[in-house]
Short mmCIF file of C-alpha atoms and ligand atoms in Angstrom, two decimals:
data_model
loop_
_atom_site.label_atom_id
_atom_site.label_comp_id
_atom_site.label_asym_id
_atom_site.label_seq_id
_atom_site.Cartn_x
_atom_site.Cartn_y
_atom_site.Cartn_z
CA UNK A 1 0.00 0.00 0.00
CA UNK A 2 2.95 2.25 0.62
CA UNK A 3 4.01 1.75 -3.00
CA UNK A 4 0.56 2.67 -4.21
CA UNK A 5 0.48 5.83 -2.15
CA UNK A 6 3.88 6.78 -3.54
CA UNK A 7 2.67 6.12 -7.06
CA UNK A 8 -0.41 8.31 -6.57
CA UNK A 9 1.85 11.11 -5.44
CA UNK A 10 4.11 10.62 -8.46
CA UNK A 11 1.13 10.73 -10.76
CA UNK A 12 -0.17 13.96 -9.26
CA UNK A 13 3.20 15.61 -9.80
CA UNK A 14 3.21 14.31 -13.37
CA UNK A 15 -0.17 15.95 -13.87
CA UNK A 16 1.46 19.25 -12.96
CA UNK A 17 -0.02 19.47 -9.49
CA UNK A 18 2.09 20.09 -6.38
CA UNK A 19 3.29 16.94 -4.58
CA UNK A 20 1.34 17.72 -1.45
CA UNK A 21 -1.98 18.16 -3.24
CA UNK A 22 -4.95 16.46 -1.71
CA UNK A 23 -6.84 13.37 -2.83
CA UNK A 24 -10.38 12.10 -2.46
CA UNK A 25 -11.08 8.85 -0.67
CA UNK A 26 -13.94 6.64 0.40
CA UNK A 27 -14.27 4.53 3.52
CA UNK A 28 -16.47 1.88 5.00
CA UNK A 29 -16.42 -0.47 7.96
CA UNK A 30 -17.13 -4.18 8.14
CA UNK A 31 -17.78 -6.22 11.25
CA UNK A 32 -17.07 -9.83 12.06
CA UNK A 33 -19.59 -11.42 14.29
CA UNK A 34 -19.82 -14.94 15.60
CA UNK A 35 -23.51 -14.59 16.38
CA UNK A 36 -24.85 -13.09 13.21
CA UNK A 37 -28.55 -12.35 12.93
CA UNK A 38 -30.79 -11.44 10.00
CA UNK A 39 -29.51 -8.81 7.60
CA UNK A 40 -30.81 -5.29 7.87
CA UNK A 41 -31.60 -5.03 11.53
CA UNK A 42 -28.37 -4.34 13.36
CA UNK A 43 -29.46 -1.96 16.05
CA UNK A 44 -26.86 -3.51 18.28
CA UNK A 45 -23.39 -4.52 17.16
CA UNK A 46 -22.14 -7.50 19.09
CA UNK A 47 -19.11 -7.76 16.84
CA UNK A 48 -15.64 -8.43 18.13
CA UNK A 49 -13.62 -7.61 15.02
CA UNK A 50 -13.77 -4.61 12.75
CA UNK A 51 -12.13 -3.85 9.40
CA UNK A 52 -12.10 -0.26 8.18
CA UNK A 53 -11.14 0.07 4.53
CA UNK A 54 -10.13 3.30 2.83
CA UNK A 55 -9.87 3.46 -0.97
CA UNK A 56 -8.55 6.28 -3.09
CA UNK A 57 -10.90 7.94 -5.52
CA UNK A 58 -8.48 9.59 -7.94
CA UNK A 59 -7.38 6.83 -10.30
CA UNK A 60 -9.58 4.60 -12.41
CA UNK A 61 -8.42 1.46 -10.63
CA UNK A 62 -9.53 2.70 -7.20
CA UNK A 63 -6.99 0.95 -4.99
CA UNK A 64 -7.08 0.33 -1.29
CA UNK A 65 -4.78 2.83 0.41
CA UNK A 66 -5.30 1.95 4.06
CA UNK A 67 -6.84 -0.79 6.15
CA UNK A 68 -7.35 -0.89 9.87
CA UNK A 69 -8.09 -4.18 11.61
CA UNK A 70 -9.45 -3.92 15.12
CA UNK A 71 -9.52 -7.14 17.08
CA UNK A 72 -10.87 -7.77 20.56
CA UNK A 73 -10.14 -11.46 20.73
CA UNK A 74 -7.15 -13.04 22.40
CA UNK A 75 -6.91 -16.76 23.12
CA UNK A 76 -3.84 -16.41 25.29
CA UNK A 77 -5.40 -13.82 27.54
CA UNK A 78 -8.45 -16.04 27.93
CA UNK A 79 -6.33 -19.00 29.03
CA UNK A 80 -4.31 -16.86 31.41
CA UNK A 81 -7.42 -15.40 32.99
CA UNK A 82 -8.91 -18.85 33.41
CA UNK A 83 -5.80 -19.80 35.35
CA UNK A 84 -6.34 -16.88 37.67
CA UNK A 85 -3.77 -14.43 36.28
CA UNK A 86 -4.74 -10.77 36.26
CA UNK A 87 -4.26 -9.65 32.64
CA UNK A 88 -6.11 -7.07 30.59
CA UNK A 89 -6.00 -7.72 26.93
CA UNK A 90 -4.11 -5.32 24.73
CA UNK A 91 -1.46 -4.74 27.43
CA UNK A 92 0.18 -8.13 28.01
CA UNK A 93 3.01 -9.55 25.83
CA UNK A 94 2.06 -11.65 22.77
CA UNK A 95 -1.48 -10.34 22.71
CA UNK A 96 -3.47 -10.75 19.52
CA UNK A 97 -6.03 -8.13 20.47
CA UNK A 98 -5.31 -4.49 19.66
CA UNK A 99 -8.53 -3.01 20.99
CA UNK A 100 -9.69 -3.16 24.60
CA UNK A 101 -12.70 -5.35 25.26
CA UNK A 102 -14.86 -2.50 26.53
CA UNK A 103 -14.42 -0.17 23.53
CA UNK A 104 -17.36 0.58 21.29
CA UNK A 105 -16.87 -1.52 18.16
CA UNK A 106 -19.19 0.64 16.06
CA UNK A 107 -17.02 3.71 16.58
CA UNK A 108 -16.30 4.52 12.92
CA UNK A 109 -14.83 7.84 13.95
CA UNK A 110 -11.90 6.14 15.64
CA UNK A 111 -11.30 3.48 12.97
CA UNK A 112 -11.20 6.06 10.18
CA UNK A 113 -8.74 8.02 12.31
CA UNK A 114 -6.52 4.94 12.59
CA UNK A 115 -6.51 4.63 8.79
CA UNK A 116 -5.39 8.24 8.44
CA UNK A 117 -2.69 7.60 11.04
CA UNK A 118 -1.41 4.71 8.94
CA UNK A 119 -1.34 6.91 5.84
CA UNK A 120 0.56 9.61 7.69
CA UNK A 121 3.13 7.22 9.10
CA UNK A 122 5.12 6.88 5.88
CA UNK A 123 7.19 9.67 4.34
CA UNK A 124 5.06 9.86 1.19
CA UNK A 125 1.99 10.67 3.18
CA UNK A 126 -1.10 11.74 1.30
CA UNK A 127 -3.57 14.35 2.42
CA UNK A 128 -7.22 13.44 2.14
CA UNK A 129 -9.56 16.29 1.29
CA UNK A 130 -12.88 14.50 0.81
CA UNK A 131 -14.08 11.28 2.36
CA UNK A 132 -17.17 9.55 1.02
CA UNK A 133 -19.01 7.52 3.63
CA UNK A 134 -22.39 5.93 4.06
CA UNK A 135 -24.81 7.11 6.69
CA UNK A 136 -23.28 9.27 9.38
CA UNK A 137 -20.42 11.69 9.03
CA UNK A 138 -18.57 10.62 12.18
CA UNK A 139 -15.83 8.89 10.19
CA UNK A 140 -14.86 12.11 8.42
CA UNK A 141 -14.80 14.01 11.72
CA UNK A 142 -12.50 11.43 13.29
CA UNK A 143 -10.26 11.36 10.25
CA UNK A 144 -9.88 15.15 10.13
CA UNK A 145 -9.05 15.23 13.85
CA UNK A 146 -6.11 12.88 13.27
CA UNK A 147 -5.00 14.54 10.04
CA UNK A 148 -5.03 18.02 11.53
CA UNK A 149 -6.60 19.35 8.34
CA UNK A 150 -10.33 19.45 7.67
CA UNK A 151 -11.78 16.60 5.62
CA UNK A 152 -15.09 17.21 3.94
CA UNK A 153 -17.66 14.47 4.22
CA UNK A 154 -19.41 13.38 1.04
CA UNK A 155 -22.32 10.97 0.90
CA UNK A 156 -22.67 7.66 -0.83
CA UNK A 157 -25.35 8.01 -3.52
CA UNK A 158 -27.25 4.81 -2.78
CA UNK A 159 -27.47 5.45 0.95
CA UNK A 160 -28.29 9.11 0.38
CA UNK A 161 -31.32 8.44 -1.82
CA UNK A 162 -32.35 5.54 0.37
CA UNK A 163 -32.54 7.81 3.40
CA UNK A 164 -34.72 10.17 1.37
CA UNK A 165 -37.11 7.30 0.70
CA UNK A 166 -37.27 6.41 4.38
CA UNK A 167 -37.99 9.97 5.45
CA UNK A 168 -40.65 10.47 2.78
CA UNK A 169 -42.46 7.29 3.78
CA UNK A 170 -42.57 8.52 7.37
CA UNK A 171 -43.48 12.16 6.66
CA UNK A 172 -46.72 13.30 8.39
CA UNK A 173 -48.78 14.18 5.30
CA UNK A 174 -52.44 15.03 5.77
CA UNK A 175 -55.08 12.32 5.34
CA UNK A 176 -56.46 13.97 2.22
CA UNK A 177 -53.21 13.82 0.29
CA UNK A 178 -53.48 10.22 -0.89
CA UNK A 179 -56.72 9.28 -2.64
CA UNK A 180 -57.54 6.13 -0.67
CA UNK A 181 -60.23 5.32 1.82
CA UNK A 182 -58.64 3.37 4.65
CA UNK A 183 -55.57 4.27 6.63
CA UNK A 184 -53.70 1.07 5.73
CA UNK A 185 -54.25 1.75 2.05
CA UNK A 186 -53.01 5.28 2.43
CA UNK A 187 -49.90 4.12 4.26
CA UNK A 188 -49.14 1.56 1.61
CA UNK A 189 -49.57 4.15 -1.14
CA UNK A 190 -47.35 6.57 0.75
CA UNK A 191 -44.61 3.92 0.85
CA UNK A 192 -44.93 3.34 -2.86
CA UNK A 193 -44.93 7.07 -3.47
CA UNK A 194 -41.73 7.41 -1.43
CA UNK A 195 -40.08 4.75 -3.58
CA UNK A 196 -41.20 6.51 -6.75
CA UNK A 197 -40.04 9.92 -5.54
CA UNK A 198 -36.63 8.45 -4.77
CA UNK A 199 -36.36 6.99 -8.27
CA UNK A 200 -37.52 10.25 -9.82
CA UNK A 201 -35.01 12.35 -7.89
CA UNK A 202 -32.21 9.91 -8.63
CA UNK A 203 -32.87 9.97 -12.34
CA UNK A 204 -33.19 13.77 -12.36
CA UNK A 205 -29.84 13.98 -10.60
CA UNK A 206 -28.08 11.43 -12.83
CA UNK A 207 -29.33 12.97 -16.09
CA UNK A 208 -28.55 16.50 -15.01
CA UNK A 209 -25.10 15.43 -13.80
CA UNK A 210 -24.33 13.96 -17.22
CA UNK A 211 -25.83 16.97 -18.98
CA UNK A 212 -23.69 19.54 -17.15
CA UNK A 213 -20.60 17.35 -16.87
CA UNK A 214 -20.61 17.66 -13.10
CA UNK A 215 -20.63 21.47 -12.96
CA UNK A 216 -22.08 21.98 -9.51
CA UNK A 217 -23.14 25.61 -10.03
CA UNK A 218 -25.21 24.87 -13.10
CA UNK A 219 -26.53 21.72 -11.46
CA UNK A 220 -27.77 23.55 -8.38
CA UNK A 221 -29.44 26.19 -10.52
CA UNK A 222 -31.17 23.65 -12.69
CA UNK A 223 -32.31 21.62 -9.72
CA UNK A 224 -34.01 24.61 -8.09
CA UNK A 225 -36.42 24.61 -11.08
CA UNK A 226 -36.62 20.83 -11.16
CA UNK A 227 -38.00 20.74 -7.61
CA UNK A 228 -40.99 22.84 -8.71
CA UNK A 229 -41.56 20.74 -11.81
CA UNK A 230 -41.56 17.53 -9.75
CA UNK A 231 -44.23 18.97 -7.46
CA UNK A 232 -46.51 20.05 -10.31
CA UNK A 233 -45.94 16.73 -12.06
CA UNK A 234 -47.15 14.74 -9.04
CA UNK A 235 -50.13 17.06 -8.73
CA UNK A 236 -51.19 15.83 -12.14
CA UNK A 237 -50.33 19.01 -14.00
CA UNK A 238 -47.54 17.51 -16.05
CA UNK A 239 -46.80 19.65 -19.08
CA UNK A 240 -44.97 22.93 -19.58
CA UNK A 241 -42.89 22.90 -16.35
CA UNK A 242 -41.69 19.35 -17.06
CA UNK A 243 -40.92 20.14 -20.71
CA UNK A 244 -38.92 23.16 -19.68
CA UNK A 245 -37.02 22.06 -16.61
CA UNK A 246 -37.22 18.35 -15.87
CA UNK A 247 -34.46 15.91 -16.81
CA UNK A 248 -36.53 12.79 -16.21
CA UNK A 249 -40.02 13.71 -17.45
CA UNK A 250 -40.49 15.03 -20.96
CA UNK A 251 -43.92 16.40 -20.13
CA UNK A 252 -45.49 15.18 -23.37
CA UNK A 253 -48.74 13.30 -23.68
CA UNK A 254 -47.10 10.21 -25.05
CA UNK A 255 -43.80 10.50 -23.29
CA UNK A 256 -43.71 11.43 -19.62
CA UNK A 257 -42.49 10.02 -16.31
CA UNK A 258 -43.97 6.57 -15.99
CA UNK A 259 -43.97 5.14 -12.51
CA UNK A 260 -43.33 1.45 -12.09
CA UNK A 261 -44.61 1.35 -8.51
CA UNK A 262 -47.57 3.72 -8.39
CA UNK A 263 -51.08 3.03 -9.70
CA UNK A 264 -52.05 4.39 -13.11
CA UNK A 265 -53.17 8.04 -13.26
CA UNK A 266 -51.94 8.63 -9.74
CA UNK A 267 -52.49 12.16 -8.47
CA UNK A 268 -51.73 13.90 -5.21
CA UNK A 269 -54.19 16.14 -3.40
CA UNK A 270 -51.81 18.67 -1.96
CA UNK A 271 -52.74 21.39 0.52
CA UNK A 272 -50.32 24.12 1.62
CA UNK A 273 -48.90 22.19 4.54
CA UNK A 274 -48.41 19.06 2.45
CA UNK A 275 -46.67 21.03 -0.26
CA UNK A 276 -44.27 22.38 2.32
CA UNK A 277 -43.52 18.88 3.59
CA UNK A 278 -43.18 17.46 0.11
CA UNK A 279 -40.80 20.21 -0.91
CA UNK A 280 -38.66 19.40 2.12
CA UNK A 281 -38.63 15.74 1.08
CA UNK A 282 -37.45 16.56 -2.43
CA UNK A 283 -34.88 18.98 -1.08
CA UNK A 284 -33.37 16.18 1.00
CA UNK A 285 -31.43 15.21 -2.10
CA UNK A 286 -31.92 18.00 -4.64
CA UNK A 287 -31.70 20.99 -2.33
CA UNK A 288 -28.54 23.10 -2.80
CA UNK A 289 -27.01 22.13 0.54
CA UNK A 290 -27.56 18.42 0.09
CA UNK A 291 -26.64 18.48 -3.58
CA UNK A 292 -23.26 19.77 -2.50
CA UNK A 293 -22.67 16.55 -0.57
CA UNK A 294 -23.01 14.39 -3.69
CA UNK A 295 -21.42 16.83 -6.12
CA UNK A 296 -18.63 14.51 -7.29
CA UNK A 297 -20.93 11.58 -7.98
CA UNK A 298 -18.92 9.46 -5.56
CA UNK A 299 -20.01 6.30 -3.84
CA UNK A 300 -18.65 3.72 -1.46
CA UNK A 301 -19.14 0.96 -3.99
CA UNK A 302 -15.49 0.05 -4.14
CA UNK A 303 -15.29 -0.31 -0.37
CA UNK A 304 -18.38 -2.47 -0.42
CA UNK A 305 -16.89 -4.65 -3.13
CA UNK A 306 -13.69 -4.94 -1.08
CA UNK A 307 -15.81 -5.94 1.88
CA UNK A 308 -17.36 -8.68 -0.22
CA UNK A 309 -13.93 -9.78 -1.40
CA UNK A 310 -12.86 -10.30 2.20
CA UNK A 311 -15.26 -13.23 2.21
CA UNK A 312 -12.70 -15.03 0.06
CA UNK A 313 -10.49 -15.70 3.04
CA UNK A 314 -12.38 -14.38 6.04
CA UNK A 315 -16.02 -15.18 6.52
CA UNK A 316 -18.12 -12.70 8.47
CA UNK A 317 -19.33 -15.18 11.06
CA UNK A 318 -15.94 -16.75 11.75
CA UNK A 319 -13.78 -14.89 14.22
CA UNK A 320 -10.26 -16.21 14.23
CA UNK A 321 -8.32 -14.33 16.86
CA UNK A 322 -4.78 -14.79 15.55
CA UNK A 323 -5.05 -14.95 11.77
CA UNK A 324 -7.70 -12.28 11.28
CA UNK A 325 -5.39 -9.47 10.24
CA UNK A 326 -3.14 -11.52 7.90
CA UNK A 327 -6.21 -12.88 6.14
CA UNK A 328 -7.53 -9.38 5.49
CA UNK A 329 -4.17 -8.15 4.26
CA UNK A 330 -3.84 -11.12 1.91
CA UNK A 331 -7.08 -10.14 0.18
CA UNK A 332 -6.12 -6.47 -0.01
CA UNK A 333 -2.76 -7.40 -1.55
CA UNK A 334 -4.37 -9.56 -4.20
CA UNK A 335 -6.95 -6.85 -4.98
CA UNK A 336 -4.34 -4.15 -5.33
CA UNK A 337 -1.78 -6.15 -7.29
CA UNK A 338 -4.10 -8.41 -9.20
CA UNK A 339 -4.39 -12.09 -8.36
CA UNK A 340 -1.46 -13.33 -10.47
CA UNK A 341 1.06 -10.69 -9.48
CA UNK A 342 0.10 -11.00 -5.84
CA UNK A 343 0.71 -14.79 -5.86
CA UNK A 344 4.08 -14.36 -7.55
CA UNK A 345 5.18 -11.70 -5.09
CA UNK A 346 4.04 -13.67 -2.06
CA UNK A 347 5.87 -16.79 -3.26
CA UNK A 348 9.01 -14.74 -3.69
CA UNK A 349 8.61 -13.18 -0.26
CA UNK A 350 8.44 -16.54 1.52
CA UNK A 351 11.57 -17.73 -0.26
CA UNK A 352 9.97 -20.00 -2.83
CA UNK A 353 9.95 -17.97 -6.04
CA UNK A 354 8.16 -19.31 -9.09
CA UNK A 355 10.64 -20.07 -11.89
CA UNK A 356 10.63 -17.28 -14.44
CA UNK A 357 9.35 -18.06 -17.90
CA UNK A 358 7.64 -21.24 -16.72
CA UNK A 359 4.16 -22.43 -17.38
CA UNK A 360 2.86 -21.18 -14.02
CA UNK A 361 3.98 -17.62 -14.65
CA UNK A 362 2.50 -17.75 -18.11
CA UNK A 363 -0.87 -18.90 -16.79
CA UNK A 364 -0.96 -16.35 -14.00
CA UNK A 365 -0.06 -13.53 -16.39
CA UNK A 366 -2.75 -14.69 -18.79
CA UNK A 367 -5.31 -14.66 -16.01
CA UNK A 368 -4.24 -11.16 -15.05
CA UNK A 369 -4.64 -9.93 -18.62
CA UNK A 370 -8.14 -11.37 -18.83
CA UNK A 371 -9.09 -9.67 -15.57
CA UNK A 372 -7.73 -6.32 -16.77
CA UNK A 373 -9.60 -6.69 -20.05
CA UNK A 374 -12.93 -7.36 -18.35
CA UNK A 375 -12.40 -4.51 -15.92
CA UNK A 376 -11.73 -2.10 -18.75
CA UNK A 377 -14.73 -3.38 -20.68
CA UNK A 378 -16.98 -2.86 -17.70
CA UNK A 379 -15.72 0.64 -17.09
CA UNK A 380 -16.24 1.81 -20.64
CA UNK A 381 -19.75 3.15 -20.91
CA UNK A 382 -20.35 1.90 -24.44
ZN1 ZN B 1 -4.50 -10.64 25.10
ZN1 ZN B 2 -44.08 15.51 -15.75
#
């Protein structure tokens, strides 16, 4: 990872930027848990191991630049305590734990800080200017505290629009807004409406982003009109405002925003109070302040894919106390270097190098080429 950080710095200087210029990064945490429950409802984290991954967001390959592994487990300490010795875990010799047992494992603020500390430890240290995270912004706060320079928090697109959906489905609209008789029906329609509004806002944002090439000033200006057009469109007055301002609805009789989740000819009965609430809901993503948080179209997708790749050697529900960190680093190495290169380098490092020019090298190189080809193919938008 040190090599990669150095390379990023070299590339920035090649681009004509100063060597100490800042980079954008994304970060996400992953928890290992021996008692894993159903997905989605994790109000309480009983995890004992945490992996915080930070990826750079400046090159097309998006490499992992820092990983922090927090581990609470220690077999030796357990045995010693059972024998009656008075040991606390991270403090005794040969301890595998690096986090005290009573620390809060969900503390993303601290783990992100540890990643920044790792980055700063080597002489080619990078400075992070923007950190994309999901959900809360605590990670960015923690990271900027360690770095000593402010880091701006950006939001992951998927999580950002998802939180808009949740808030819209809970918003206290008046009973007359949805044209259904019973309360259960109205609630169900409100949920569907929230889903539709999320999709509408997302597609407005994506189309406008492409249209203006990511120019945030023009985007904000355009979106201020779009908000009005969305409101009139849902009121059933689709037409001129959509034709003029919307990026998702053409406002024509034959071609307009078609909802896949709402009933046909769906219309909202909006009074003043409802309109106010609805406008707030739309502004959750398209308002100028919130638009600023997603202005670079960044996401934490790479971190999530890295988290999935960890499954290769370290399952989420298995907590090995000693080999946890090496397992994680093995995966990161193979992701950064490519599978073939990583295997060759590891073999060399343990003193059993693969003979050059042999069949094995040829096969591994071939595999690598195929991987690179598919990656490039996926990235090209054609
Ligand atoms: Zn210990
Ligand atoms: Zn429309």
